[in-house]
């Protein structure tokens, strides 16, 4: 069988080589363009990461500054609450208790007790020879605060055994006292002191009989 063969002329070879070189050049340009595009995207990603990192650091610094500001405000609130107890609650409590026939002979601010079974702190403890009134004071009184004080009252004589012979009553007071909270505290047998102009007044009615622990 006769073999067929293709004869390449020098011009054809040169043309083929030129086309191949052009293809390679085009591929090289495309590869270079894609490398440049990838590098640009890496640079853009790096820039965005740095901007995000800087923004995150700025927000952390702002948050830290706000936390410090809140801590200062809480400290100021604690000071205000102490002033509120001394300037508003104490004189008002002495007045309303006297009106109820309870004379106060001794005053114990922040009365503390600690036993193996636990401890407690009472914002204001007022005492005479037969009665004691334990007052809890809050900036904004809530039902949870009332319940906590009721638990404190249940443990009072165990934590303060030297007052166990007294008739112990509970009271709550606040810079802000919602009416439903005050009504709940009264229902639980507590005296309730609420703000009134530049003083404090008793929320309880004249017929109110306090719970005795």
Short mmCIF file of C-alpha atoms in Angstrom, two decimals:
data_model
loop_
_atom_site.label_atom_id
_atom_site.label_comp_id
_atom_site.label_asym_id
_atom_site.label_seq_id
_atom_site.Cartn_x
_atom_site.Cartn_y
_atom_site.Cartn_z
CA UNK A 1 0.00 0.00 0.00
CA UNK A 2 1.31 3.34 -0.93
CA UNK A 3 2.07 5.65 2.03
CA UNK A 4 0.78 9.26 1.80
CA UNK A 5 2.82 12.05 3.18
CA UNK A 6 2.48 15.77 3.71
CA UNK A 7 5.12 18.03 2.49
CA UNK A 8 5.69 21.16 4.54
CA UNK A 9 7.11 24.04 2.75
CA UNK A 10 9.39 26.45 4.63
CA UNK A 11 6.73 29.14 4.39
CA UNK A 12 4.16 26.90 6.01
CA UNK A 13 6.50 26.08 8.87
CA UNK A 14 7.22 29.76 9.44
CA UNK A 15 3.51 30.55 9.40
CA UNK A 16 2.84 27.73 11.92
CA UNK A 17 5.61 28.96 14.20
CA UNK A 18 4.32 32.53 14.05
CA UNK A 19 0.79 31.39 14.97
CA UNK A 20 2.13 29.29 17.84
CA UNK A 21 4.22 32.20 19.10
CA UNK A 22 1.18 34.49 18.92
CA UNK A 23 -0.92 32.00 20.88
CA UNK A 24 1.81 31.68 23.51
CA UNK A 25 2.17 35.46 23.70
CA UNK A 26 -1.60 35.84 24.15
CA UNK A 27 -1.65 33.14 26.82
CA UNK A 28 1.26 34.84 28.55
CA UNK A 29 -0.56 38.18 28.53
CA UNK A 30 -3.75 36.56 29.87
CA UNK A 31 -1.79 34.75 32.59
CA UNK A 32 -0.02 37.97 33.52
CA UNK A 33 -3.36 39.83 33.59
CA UNK A 34 -4.87 37.20 35.85
CA UNK A 35 -1.85 37.30 38.17
CA UNK A 36 -2.18 41.08 38.35
CA UNK A 37 -5.93 40.79 39.02
CA UNK A 38 -5.29 38.21 41.76
CA UNK A 39 -2.62 40.42 43.30
CA UNK A 40 -5.01 43.38 43.19
CA UNK A 41 -7.69 41.33 44.95
CA UNK A 42 -5.18 40.22 47.60
CA UNK A 43 -4.22 43.86 48.16
CA UNK A 44 -7.89 44.86 48.36
CA UNK A 45 -8.58 42.04 50.83
CA UNK A 46 -5.58 43.09 52.91
CA UNK A 47 -6.79 46.71 52.90
CA UNK A 48 -10.31 45.68 53.93
CA UNK A 49 -8.89 43.44 56.69
CA UNK A 50 -6.77 46.30 58.02
CA UNK A 51 -9.77 48.67 57.90
CA UNK A 52 -11.94 46.08 59.68
CA UNK A 53 -9.24 45.50 62.28
CA UNK A 54 -8.90 49.23 62.85
CA UNK A 55 -12.69 49.63 63.14
CA UNK A 56 -12.87 46.68 65.55
CA UNK A 57 -10.12 48.19 67.70
CA UNK A 58 -11.92 51.54 67.66
CA UNK A 59 -15.20 49.91 68.75
CA UNK A 60 -13.40 47.96 71.50
CA UNK A 61 -11.90 51.22 72.74
CA UNK A 62 -15.32 52.92 72.63
CA UNK A 63 -16.88 49.98 74.51
CA UNK A 64 -14.11 50.06 77.11
CA UNK A 65 -14.64 53.80 77.56
CA UNK A 66 -18.40 53.29 77.96
CA UNK A 67 -17.85 50.51 80.53
CA UNK A 68 -15.59 52.81 82.51
CA UNK A 69 -18.21 55.56 82.29
CA UNK A 70 -20.95 53.17 83.49
CA UNK A 71 -18.73 52.07 86.39
CA UNK A 72 -18.31 55.70 87.39
CA UNK A 73 -22.07 56.24 87.13
CA UNK A 74 -22.71 53.12 89.24
CA UNK A 75 -20.27 54.43 91.82
CA UNK A 76 -22.03 57.78 91.78
CA UNK A 77 -25.37 56.01 92.11
CA UNK A 78 -24.07 54.15 95.15
CA UNK A 79 -23.08 57.48 96.69
CA UNK A 80 -26.46 58.95 95.79
CA UNK A 81 -28.23 55.99 97.34
CA UNK A 82 -26.26 56.48 100.56
CA UNK A 83 -27.23 60.15 100.58
CA UNK A 84 -30.83 59.18 99.86
CA UNK A 85 -30.89 56.87 102.88
CA UNK A 86 -29.39 59.47 105.20
CA UNK A 87 -31.25 62.57 103.97
CA UNK A 88 -34.63 61.21 102.92
CA UNK A 89 -35.36 57.71 104.17
CA UNK A 90 -34.05 57.92 107.74
CA UNK A 91 -35.85 61.10 108.87
CA UNK A 92 -39.05 60.03 107.09
CA UNK A 93 -38.89 56.55 108.64
CA UNK A 94 -38.41 58.00 112.12
CA UNK A 95 -41.43 60.26 111.57
CA UNK A 96 -43.86 57.67 110.17
CA UNK A 97 -42.87 55.00 112.69
CA UNK A 98 -43.42 57.45 115.54
CA UNK A 99 -46.86 58.18 114.07
CA UNK A 100 -47.46 54.42 114.23
CA UNK A 101 -46.42 54.33 117.89
CA UNK A 102 -42.94 52.91 117.30
CA UNK A 103 -40.31 55.06 118.99
CA UNK A 104 -36.77 54.50 117.69
CA UNK A 105 -33.96 54.31 120.27
CA UNK A 106 -31.09 53.06 118.10
CA UNK A 107 -30.17 53.46 114.45
CA UNK A 108 -27.88 51.02 112.60
CA UNK A 109 -27.08 51.93 108.98
CA UNK A 110 -25.86 48.98 106.91
CA UNK A 111 -26.33 46.45 109.69
CA UNK A 112 -24.38 43.31 108.79
CA UNK A 113 -24.50 39.75 110.04
CA UNK A 114 -22.47 36.70 109.09
CA UNK A 115 -22.93 33.12 110.22
CA UNK A 116 -21.73 29.74 108.94
CA UNK A 117 -25.07 29.35 107.20
CA UNK A 118 -24.78 32.70 105.42
CA UNK A 119 -24.98 36.42 105.96
CA UNK A 120 -26.90 39.53 105.07
CA UNK A 121 -26.82 43.32 105.14
CA UNK A 122 -29.73 45.59 106.07
CA UNK A 123 -29.61 49.13 104.73
CA UNK A 124 -31.22 50.63 107.80
CA UNK A 125 -32.09 48.91 111.08
CA UNK A 126 -34.16 50.87 113.61
CA UNK A 127 -34.63 49.48 117.13
CA UNK A 128 -36.27 50.16 120.48
CA UNK A 129 -36.76 47.91 123.51
CA UNK A 130 -39.65 45.95 121.97
CA UNK A 131 -39.51 46.44 118.20
CA UNK A 132 -37.11 46.43 115.26
CA UNK A 133 -37.74 47.64 111.72
CA UNK A 134 -35.42 46.42 108.95
CA UNK A 135 -35.53 48.73 105.92
CA UNK A 136 -34.28 47.82 102.43
CA UNK A 137 -33.60 50.80 100.15
CA UNK A 138 -33.27 50.67 96.34
CA UNK A 139 -32.88 53.26 93.64
CA UNK A 140 -35.76 51.65 91.72
CA UNK A 141 -37.73 49.15 93.80
CA UNK A 142 -38.94 45.98 92.07
CA UNK A 143 -40.98 42.93 93.07
CA UNK A 144 -37.76 40.88 93.05
CA UNK A 145 -36.28 43.31 95.59
CA UNK A 146 -39.38 42.89 97.78
CA UNK A 147 -39.10 39.09 97.61
CA UNK A 148 -35.41 39.24 98.49
CA UNK A 149 -36.19 41.36 101.54
CA UNK A 150 -38.92 38.94 102.61
CA UNK A 151 -36.32 36.14 102.52
CA UNK A 152 -33.98 38.37 104.53
CA UNK A 153 -36.72 38.91 107.10
CA UNK A 154 -37.30 35.15 107.41
CA UNK A 155 -33.63 34.75 108.38
CA UNK A 156 -33.37 37.88 110.52
CA UNK A 157 -33.57 36.30 113.98
CA UNK A 158 -31.21 33.50 113.03
CA UNK A 159 -28.65 36.02 111.72
CA UNK A 160 -29.23 38.58 114.50
CA UNK A 161 -29.90 36.34 117.54
CA UNK A 162 -29.25 39.22 119.96
CA UNK A 163 -32.45 40.83 118.55
CA UNK A 164 -34.47 37.60 118.62
CA UNK A 165 -36.62 38.86 121.54
CA UNK A 166 -37.92 41.82 119.50
CA UNK A 167 -41.01 42.15 117.35
CA UNK A 168 -39.36 42.51 113.96
CA UNK A 169 -41.05 44.30 111.06
CA UNK A 170 -39.87 44.87 107.49
CA UNK A 171 -39.95 47.97 105.32
CA UNK A 172 -38.90 48.92 101.79
CA UNK A 173 -38.15 52.30 100.23
CA UNK A 174 -36.98 53.56 96.85
CA UNK A 175 -36.16 56.60 94.79
CA UNK A 176 -38.61 55.16 92.30
CA UNK A 177 -41.43 52.87 93.51
CA UNK A 178 -44.00 51.69 90.94
CA UNK A 179 -47.50 51.58 92.40
CA UNK A 180 -47.94 47.85 91.66
CA UNK A 181 -44.68 47.09 93.50
CA UNK A 182 -45.76 49.18 96.48
CA UNK A 183 -49.13 47.40 96.58
CA UNK A 184 -47.41 44.01 96.45
CA UNK A 185 -45.08 44.93 99.32
CA UNK A 186 -48.03 46.10 101.43
CA UNK A 187 -49.85 42.83 100.69
CA UNK A 188 -46.75 40.99 101.97
CA UNK A 189 -46.95 42.88 105.28
CA UNK A 190 -44.17 45.44 104.72
CA UNK A 191 -44.09 49.15 105.41
CA UNK A 192 -43.53 51.02 102.14
CA UNK A 193 -41.89 54.44 101.93
CA UNK A 194 -42.37 56.30 98.64
CA UNK A 195 -41.09 59.70 97.45
CA UNK A 196 -43.37 62.69 97.97
CA UNK A 197 -42.08 66.13 96.93
CA UNK A 198 -38.92 66.68 98.99
CA UNK A 199 -39.66 63.98 101.57
CA UNK A 200 -40.94 60.38 101.88
CA UNK A 201 -44.39 59.24 102.89
CA UNK A 202 -45.96 55.96 103.92
CA UNK A 203 -47.84 54.20 101.12
CA UNK A 204 -49.68 52.03 103.65
CA UNK A 205 -53.17 52.99 104.80
CA UNK A 206 -53.80 53.89 108.49
CA UNK A 207 -55.53 50.50 108.91
CA UNK A 208 -52.41 48.57 107.81
CA UNK A 209 -51.09 45.97 110.25
CA UNK A 210 -47.42 45.06 109.58
CA UNK A 211 -46.26 41.47 109.57
CA UNK A 212 -44.24 40.49 112.60
CA UNK A 213 -41.29 38.12 112.40
#
